[in-house]
Coordinates of C-alpha atoms in Angstrom, one line a residue:
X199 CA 165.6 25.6 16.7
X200 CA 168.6 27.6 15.6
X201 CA 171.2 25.9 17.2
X202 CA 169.6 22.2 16.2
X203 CA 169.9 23.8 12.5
X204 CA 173.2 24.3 12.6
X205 CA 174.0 21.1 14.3
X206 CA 172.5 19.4 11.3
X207 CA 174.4 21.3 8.9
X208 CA 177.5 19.6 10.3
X209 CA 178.7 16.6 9.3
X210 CA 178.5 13.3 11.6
X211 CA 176.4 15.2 14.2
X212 CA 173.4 14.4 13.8
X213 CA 172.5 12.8 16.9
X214 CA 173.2 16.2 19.2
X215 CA 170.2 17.9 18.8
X216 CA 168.7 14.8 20.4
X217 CA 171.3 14.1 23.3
X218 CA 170.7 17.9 23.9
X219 CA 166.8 17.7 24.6
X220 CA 167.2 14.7 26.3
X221 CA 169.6 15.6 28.7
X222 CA 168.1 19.5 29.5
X223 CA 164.8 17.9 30.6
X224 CA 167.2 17.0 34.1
X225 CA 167.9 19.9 36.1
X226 CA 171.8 20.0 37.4
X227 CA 172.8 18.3 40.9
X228 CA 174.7 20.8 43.0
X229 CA 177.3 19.8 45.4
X230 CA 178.3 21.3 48.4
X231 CA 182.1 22.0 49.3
X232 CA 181.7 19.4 52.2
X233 CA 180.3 16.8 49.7
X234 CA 183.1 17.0 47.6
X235 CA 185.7 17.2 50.0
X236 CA 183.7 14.4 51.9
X237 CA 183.8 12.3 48.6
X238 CA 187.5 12.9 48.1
X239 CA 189.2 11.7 51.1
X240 CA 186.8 9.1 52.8
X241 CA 188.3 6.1 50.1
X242 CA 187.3 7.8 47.3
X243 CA 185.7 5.9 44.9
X244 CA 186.8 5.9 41.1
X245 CA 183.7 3.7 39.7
X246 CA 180.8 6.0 41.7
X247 CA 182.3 9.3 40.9
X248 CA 182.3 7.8 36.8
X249 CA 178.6 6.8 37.2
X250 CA 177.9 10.2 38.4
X251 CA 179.8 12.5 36.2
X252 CA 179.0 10.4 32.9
X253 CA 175.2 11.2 33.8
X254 CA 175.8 14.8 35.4
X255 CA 178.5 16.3 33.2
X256 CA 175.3 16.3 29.8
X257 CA 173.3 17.5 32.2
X258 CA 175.4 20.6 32.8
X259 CA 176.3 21.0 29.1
X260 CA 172.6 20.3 28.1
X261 CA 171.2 22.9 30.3
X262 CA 173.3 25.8 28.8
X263 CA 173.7 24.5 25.5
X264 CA 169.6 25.3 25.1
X265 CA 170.1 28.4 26.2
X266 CA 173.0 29.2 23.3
X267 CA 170.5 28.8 21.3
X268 CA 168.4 32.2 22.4
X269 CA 171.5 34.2 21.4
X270 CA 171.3 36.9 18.4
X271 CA 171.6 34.6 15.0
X272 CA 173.9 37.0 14.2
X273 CA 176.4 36.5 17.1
X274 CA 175.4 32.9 16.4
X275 CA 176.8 33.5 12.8
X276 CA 180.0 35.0 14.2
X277 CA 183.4 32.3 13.1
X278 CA 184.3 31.9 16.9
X279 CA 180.9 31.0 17.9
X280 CA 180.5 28.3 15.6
X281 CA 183.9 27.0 16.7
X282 CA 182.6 27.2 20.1
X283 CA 179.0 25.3 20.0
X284 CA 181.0 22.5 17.8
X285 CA 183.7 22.0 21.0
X286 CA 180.7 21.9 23.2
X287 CA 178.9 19.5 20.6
X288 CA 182.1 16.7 20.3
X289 CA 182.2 16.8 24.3
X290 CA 178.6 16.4 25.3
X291 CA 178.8 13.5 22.5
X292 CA 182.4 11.9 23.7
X293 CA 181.0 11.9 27.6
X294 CA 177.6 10.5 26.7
X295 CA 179.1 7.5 24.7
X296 CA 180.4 5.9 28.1
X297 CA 176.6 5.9 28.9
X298 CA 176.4 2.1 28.4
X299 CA 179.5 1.2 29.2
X300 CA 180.6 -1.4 32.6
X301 CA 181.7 0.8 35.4
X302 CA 183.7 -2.3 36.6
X303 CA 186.2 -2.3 33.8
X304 CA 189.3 -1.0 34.6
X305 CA 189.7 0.5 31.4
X306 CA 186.8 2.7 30.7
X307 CA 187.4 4.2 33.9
X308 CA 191.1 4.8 32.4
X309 CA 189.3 6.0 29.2
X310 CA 186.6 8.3 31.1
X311 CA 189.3 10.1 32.8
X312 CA 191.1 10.5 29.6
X313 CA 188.3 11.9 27.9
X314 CA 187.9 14.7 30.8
X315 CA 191.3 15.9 30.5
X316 CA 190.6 15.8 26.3
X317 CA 187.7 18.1 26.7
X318 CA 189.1 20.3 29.7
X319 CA 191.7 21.0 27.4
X320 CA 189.8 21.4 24.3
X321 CA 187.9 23.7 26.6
X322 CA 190.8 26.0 27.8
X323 CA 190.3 28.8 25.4
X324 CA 186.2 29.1 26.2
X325 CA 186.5 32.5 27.5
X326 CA 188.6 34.2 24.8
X327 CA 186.6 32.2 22.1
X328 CA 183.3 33.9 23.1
X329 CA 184.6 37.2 23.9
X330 CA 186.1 37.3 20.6
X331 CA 182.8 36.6 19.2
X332 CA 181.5 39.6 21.1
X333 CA 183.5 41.4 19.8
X334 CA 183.2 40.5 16.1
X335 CA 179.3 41.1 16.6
X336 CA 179.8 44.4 18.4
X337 CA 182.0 45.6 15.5
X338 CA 179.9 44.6 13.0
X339 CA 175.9 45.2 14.2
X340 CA 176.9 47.8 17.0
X341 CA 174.7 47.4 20.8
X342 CA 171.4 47.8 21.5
X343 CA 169.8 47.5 24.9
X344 CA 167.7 44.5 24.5
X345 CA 170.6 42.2 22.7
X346 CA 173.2 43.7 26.1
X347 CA 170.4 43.0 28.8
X348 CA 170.0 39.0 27.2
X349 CA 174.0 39.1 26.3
X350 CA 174.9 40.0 29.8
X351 CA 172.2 37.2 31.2
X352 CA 173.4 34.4 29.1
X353 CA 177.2 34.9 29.6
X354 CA 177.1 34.9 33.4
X355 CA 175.4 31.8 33.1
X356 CA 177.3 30.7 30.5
X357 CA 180.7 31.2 32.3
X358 CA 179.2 29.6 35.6
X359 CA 178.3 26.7 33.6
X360 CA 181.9 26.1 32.4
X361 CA 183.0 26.9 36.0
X362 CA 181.2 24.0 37.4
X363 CA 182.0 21.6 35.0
X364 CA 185.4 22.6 35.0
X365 CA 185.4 22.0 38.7
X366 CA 184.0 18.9 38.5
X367 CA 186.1 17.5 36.0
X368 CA 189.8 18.7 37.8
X369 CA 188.2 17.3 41.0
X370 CA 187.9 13.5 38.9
X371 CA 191.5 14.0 37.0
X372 CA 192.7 15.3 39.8
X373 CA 191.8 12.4 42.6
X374 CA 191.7 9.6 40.2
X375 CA 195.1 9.8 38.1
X376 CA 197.2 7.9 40.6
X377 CA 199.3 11.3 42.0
X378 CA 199.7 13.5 44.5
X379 CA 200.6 17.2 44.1
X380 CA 204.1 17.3 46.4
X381 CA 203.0 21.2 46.5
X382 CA 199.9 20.8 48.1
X383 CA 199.9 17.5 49.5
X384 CA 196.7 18.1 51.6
X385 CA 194.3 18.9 49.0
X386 CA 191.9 17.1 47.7
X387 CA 191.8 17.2 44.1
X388 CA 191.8 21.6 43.5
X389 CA 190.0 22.0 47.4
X390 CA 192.5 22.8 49.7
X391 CA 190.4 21.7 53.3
X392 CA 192.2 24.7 55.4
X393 CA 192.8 27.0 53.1
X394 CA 195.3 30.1 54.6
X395 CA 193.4 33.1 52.8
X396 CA 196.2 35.5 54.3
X397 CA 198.9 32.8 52.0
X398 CA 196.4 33.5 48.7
X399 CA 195.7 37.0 49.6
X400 CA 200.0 37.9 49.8
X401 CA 200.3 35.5 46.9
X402 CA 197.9 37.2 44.7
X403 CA 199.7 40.6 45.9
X404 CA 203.2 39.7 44.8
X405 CA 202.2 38.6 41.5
X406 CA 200.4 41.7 40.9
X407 CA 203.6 44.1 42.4
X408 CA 205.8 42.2 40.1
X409 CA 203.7 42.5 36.9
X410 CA 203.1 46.4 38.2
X411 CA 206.7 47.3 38.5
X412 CA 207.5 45.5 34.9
X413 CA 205.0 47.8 34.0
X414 CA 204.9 51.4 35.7
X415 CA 208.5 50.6 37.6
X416 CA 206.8 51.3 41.7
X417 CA 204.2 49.9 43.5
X418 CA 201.9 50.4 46.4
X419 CA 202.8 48.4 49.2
X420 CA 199.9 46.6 51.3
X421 CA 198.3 46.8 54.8
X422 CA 196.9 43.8 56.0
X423 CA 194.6 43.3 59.4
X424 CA 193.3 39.8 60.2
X425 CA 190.2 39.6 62.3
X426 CA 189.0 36.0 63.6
X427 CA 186.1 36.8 65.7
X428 CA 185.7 32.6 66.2
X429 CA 189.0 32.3 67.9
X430 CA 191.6 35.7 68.1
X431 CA 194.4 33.7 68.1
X432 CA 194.1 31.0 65.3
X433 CA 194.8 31.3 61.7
X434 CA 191.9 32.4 59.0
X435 CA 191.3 29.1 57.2
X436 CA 188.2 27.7 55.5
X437 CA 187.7 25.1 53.2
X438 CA 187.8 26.5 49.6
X439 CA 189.4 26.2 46.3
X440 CA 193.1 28.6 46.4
X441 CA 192.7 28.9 42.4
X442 CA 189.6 30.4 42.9
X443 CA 190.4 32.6 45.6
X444 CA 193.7 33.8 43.8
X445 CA 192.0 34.5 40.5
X446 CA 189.6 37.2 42.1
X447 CA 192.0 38.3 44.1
X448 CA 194.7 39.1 41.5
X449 CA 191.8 41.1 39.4
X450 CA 191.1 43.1 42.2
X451 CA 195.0 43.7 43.6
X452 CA 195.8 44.8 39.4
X453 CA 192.8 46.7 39.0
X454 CA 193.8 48.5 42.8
X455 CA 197.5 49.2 41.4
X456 CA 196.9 51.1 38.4
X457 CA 194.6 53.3 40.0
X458 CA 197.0 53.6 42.8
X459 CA 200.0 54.3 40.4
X460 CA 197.9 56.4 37.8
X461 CA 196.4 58.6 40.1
X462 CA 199.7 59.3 41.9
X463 CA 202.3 59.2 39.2
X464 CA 203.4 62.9 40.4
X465 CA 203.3 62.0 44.0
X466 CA 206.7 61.1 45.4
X467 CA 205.4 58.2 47.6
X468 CA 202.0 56.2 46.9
X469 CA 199.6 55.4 49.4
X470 CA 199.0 51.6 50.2
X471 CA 196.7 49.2 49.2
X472 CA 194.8 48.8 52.8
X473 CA 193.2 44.7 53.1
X474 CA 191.0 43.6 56.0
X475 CA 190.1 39.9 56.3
X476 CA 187.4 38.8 58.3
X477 CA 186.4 35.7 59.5
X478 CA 182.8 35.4 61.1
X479 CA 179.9 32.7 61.7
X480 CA 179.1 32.7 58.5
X481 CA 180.9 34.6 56.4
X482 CA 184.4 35.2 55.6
X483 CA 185.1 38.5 54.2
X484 CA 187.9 40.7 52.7
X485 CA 187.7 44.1 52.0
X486 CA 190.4 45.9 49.8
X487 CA 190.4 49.6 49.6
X488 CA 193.0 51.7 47.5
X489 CA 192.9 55.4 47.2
X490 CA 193.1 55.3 42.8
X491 CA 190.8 58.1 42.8
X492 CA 187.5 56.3 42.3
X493 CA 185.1 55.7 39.7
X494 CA 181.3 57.2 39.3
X495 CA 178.5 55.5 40.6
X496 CA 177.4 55.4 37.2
X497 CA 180.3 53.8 35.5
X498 CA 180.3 50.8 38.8
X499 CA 177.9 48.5 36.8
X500 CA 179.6 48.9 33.9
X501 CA 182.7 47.1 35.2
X502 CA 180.8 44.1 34.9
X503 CA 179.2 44.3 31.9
X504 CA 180.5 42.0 29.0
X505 CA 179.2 43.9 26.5
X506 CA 180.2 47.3 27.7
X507 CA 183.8 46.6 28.2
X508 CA 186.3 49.2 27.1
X509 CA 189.1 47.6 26.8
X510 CA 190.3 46.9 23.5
X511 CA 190.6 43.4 21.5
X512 CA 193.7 41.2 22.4
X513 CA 193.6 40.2 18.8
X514 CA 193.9 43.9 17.4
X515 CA 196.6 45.5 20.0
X516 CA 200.4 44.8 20.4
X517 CA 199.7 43.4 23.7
X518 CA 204.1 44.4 24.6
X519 CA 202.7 48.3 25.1
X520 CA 199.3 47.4 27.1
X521 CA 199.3 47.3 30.9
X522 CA 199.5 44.1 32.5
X523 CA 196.9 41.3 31.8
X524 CA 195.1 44.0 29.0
X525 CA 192.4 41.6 27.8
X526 CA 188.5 41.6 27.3
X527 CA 188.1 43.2 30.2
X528 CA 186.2 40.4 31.2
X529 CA 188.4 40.4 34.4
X530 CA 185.7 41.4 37.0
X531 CA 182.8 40.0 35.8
X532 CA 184.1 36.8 35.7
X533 CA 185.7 37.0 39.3
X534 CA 182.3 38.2 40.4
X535 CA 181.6 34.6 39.1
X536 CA 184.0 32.7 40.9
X537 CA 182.6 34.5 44.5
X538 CA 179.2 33.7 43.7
X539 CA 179.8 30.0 42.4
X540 CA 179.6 28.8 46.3
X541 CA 177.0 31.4 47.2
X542 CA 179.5 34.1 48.2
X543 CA 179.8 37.4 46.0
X544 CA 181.7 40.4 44.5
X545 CA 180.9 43.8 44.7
X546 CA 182.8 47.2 44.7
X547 CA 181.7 50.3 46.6
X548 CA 183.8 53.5 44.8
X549 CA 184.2 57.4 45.9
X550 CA 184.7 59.2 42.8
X551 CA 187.6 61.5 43.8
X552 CA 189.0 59.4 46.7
X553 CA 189.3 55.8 46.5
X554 CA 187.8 52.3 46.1
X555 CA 186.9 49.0 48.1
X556 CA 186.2 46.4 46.7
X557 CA 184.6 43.4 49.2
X558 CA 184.7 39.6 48.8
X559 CA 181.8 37.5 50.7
X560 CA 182.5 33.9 51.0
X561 CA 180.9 31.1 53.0
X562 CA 182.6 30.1 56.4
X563 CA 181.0 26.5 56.6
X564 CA 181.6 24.3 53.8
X565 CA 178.2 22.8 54.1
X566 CA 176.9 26.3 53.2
X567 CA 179.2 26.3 50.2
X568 CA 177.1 25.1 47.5
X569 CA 177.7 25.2 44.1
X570 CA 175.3 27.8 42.6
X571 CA 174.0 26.1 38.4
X572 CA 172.3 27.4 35.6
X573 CA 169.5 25.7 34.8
X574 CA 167.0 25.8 31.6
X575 CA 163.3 25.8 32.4
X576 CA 160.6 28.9 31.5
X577 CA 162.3 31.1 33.8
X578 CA 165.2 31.1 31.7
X579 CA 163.1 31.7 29.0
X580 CA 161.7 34.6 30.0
X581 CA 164.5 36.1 30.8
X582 CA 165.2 36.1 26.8
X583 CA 161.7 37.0 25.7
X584 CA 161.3 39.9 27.7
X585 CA 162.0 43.4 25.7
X586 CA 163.0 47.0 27.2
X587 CA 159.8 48.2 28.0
X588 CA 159.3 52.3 29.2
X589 CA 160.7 53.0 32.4
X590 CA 158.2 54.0 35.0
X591 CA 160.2 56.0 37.0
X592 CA 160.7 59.9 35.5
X593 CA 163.6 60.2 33.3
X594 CA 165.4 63.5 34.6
X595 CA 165.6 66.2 31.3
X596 CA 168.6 67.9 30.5
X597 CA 166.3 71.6 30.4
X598 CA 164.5 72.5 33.4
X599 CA 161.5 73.3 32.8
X600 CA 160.4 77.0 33.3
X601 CA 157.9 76.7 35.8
X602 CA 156.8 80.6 35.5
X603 CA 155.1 79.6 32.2
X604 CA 153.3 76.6 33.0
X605 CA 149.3 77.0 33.2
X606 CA 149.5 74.1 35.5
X607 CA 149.3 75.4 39.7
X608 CA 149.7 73.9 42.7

């Protein structure tokens, strides 16, 4: 096993390889929104939540750290991937030593949560870290379609992963470390039980108009309509997490702007960014539409491909004369992420020449709101045996054919 090999190669980690197999033969527990916001403000307790995380949070690491493994050895080979696998190494070994240790003693529960914050923080730069290894491979060996197809796969489930555990860990931190946010004094932990999507929605947008006028000096202004088909008159609020909410949001109301902007720098008004929020039986759903000019149906997937992305390397570019938030480009896909983490989803619907919509789905009932996991099994490994095989569907030829010669008739 590649990954075992270079485990071994390391000093003092011999044991990982081990932890690693044992801990991938479980299959991740996911929790609904109601079960965490049910665990958080009925008395929650600090010595069940530790019992559960200590066992669930290797698990979780387990499960995708078996699947790094299926990667290209020579993205493996890449300096930022290496970094990477030996963060995830030191905190699947740091949790799994408080195994064995007394859930009734004050201070492993004091060291437990410690150790969360130490590897959410040693975490913080996951993202950048493997997207720079992307791009270090891409330079280096160029794209093919099979290496994309099982790139694409493993980082969606990659990022999920660190989604959940990252949610899981703030949700323990958060509860357990003796304070309240005076912000948000309601929430529990990073779930906010009645969340104001119109609040996120107009926060998101002001952050965007500011960082768009720094930028291109205007900005579209925005339309909102509010439907609650449950009760006209009330509010739209479910139960969800705002950070979450903003983050895809904020993609969408940047990505919206420049278009806007761009497509109209000659025009002496722009036309707004139009938003529609929707609150059902089951789903609540926002719609954004701008009138940026569109892009191909062909380019659409694209957007979310991580090994397609177009926009340059942070690390190469002077990042003063980039638009706003220039990065990866990683910006959608990993929003797309964040929808479908409760079982909602992402997707944009574009008329090249006109305009735009993008439309967020998320779960009205927090028992439907379940966290969606990666897990290992032969599934997953199919997934990263299979190879490009010929499509069966006629690929359409750039000559006609000249049917006056053919000795074929109908």
């Amino acid at each position: 096993m590649k990954f075992a090999q270079f485990l071994l190669k390391s000093s003092s980690v011999s044991g990982i390889p081990k932890q690693v197999e044992r801990f991938a033969k479980f299959s991740p527990s996911p929790l609904s929104m109601k079960q965490f916001i049910d665990f958080g403000s009925a008395d929650a307790c600090e010595k069940t939540s530790f019992v559960f995380l200590r066992q669930e949070l290797p698990v979780r690491l387990a499960n995708i750290m078996k699947e790094i493994d299926f990667l290209p050895d020579k993205l493996l080979g890449t300096p930022s991937l290496k970094l990477l696998i030996s963060w995830y190494s030191q905190s699947l070994m740091e949790i799994v030593d408080f195994l064995e240790k007394d859930p009734d003693d004050k201070d492993v529960l004091t060291n437990f949560t410690q150790t969360l914050v130490n590897v959410r923080n040693r975490h913080n730069n996951v993202v950048p870290t493997m997207a720079q290894g992307v791009v270090e491979y891409k330079e280096a060996f160029g794209v093919d379609p099979v290496t994309n197809q099982n790139v694409q796969y493993f980082l969606d489930r990659f990022y999920m992963s660190r989604i959940s555990t990252r949610m899981l860990m703030n949700q323990h931190t958060l509860i357990f470390d003796g304070s309240v946010n005076p912000a948000h004094p309601k929430h529990i932990g990073s779930i906010d039980p009645s969340c104001d999507v119109v609040e996120v929605i107009k926060d998101a947008y002001d952050t965007s108009k500011m960082l768009c006028e720094q930028y291109y000096l205007t900005s579209p202004d925005m339309e909102i309509t509010k439907v609650n088909s449950k009760n006209a008159d009330q509010p739209l609020h479910i139960v969800y997490v705002p950070s979450h909410l903003y983050h895809m949001l904020f993609e969408l109301f940047k990505n919206a702007m420049r278009a806007t902007v761009e497509t109209h720098e000659t025009s002496p008004t722009l036309p707004p960014i139009k938003v529609r929020v929707s609150l059902g039986t089951e789903d609540l759903t926002i719609k954004m539409s701008d009138k940026g000019g569109g892009v191909p149906l062909r380019k659409i997937e694209r957007l979310f491909s991580y090994m397609y992305s177009t926009a340059p390397s942070p690390v190469h570019i002077d990042n003063s004369r980039n638009a706003p938030l220039a990065g990866f480009g990683y910006g959608l896909p990993i929003s797309r992420l964040y929808a479908k983490y409760f079982q909602g989803d992402l997707q944009l619907y574009s008329m090249e020449g006109y305009g735009t919509s993008a439309v967020i789905y998320l779960k009205a009932l927090s028992s439907e709101s379940v966290e969606r996991l990666p897990v290992f099994n032969k599934s997953a490994l199919r997934h990263y045996q299979t190879s490009i095989e010929a499509d069966d569907w006629c690929m359409p030829s750039k000559d006609p054919k000249k049917l006056g010669n053919s000795k074929w008739t109908l």
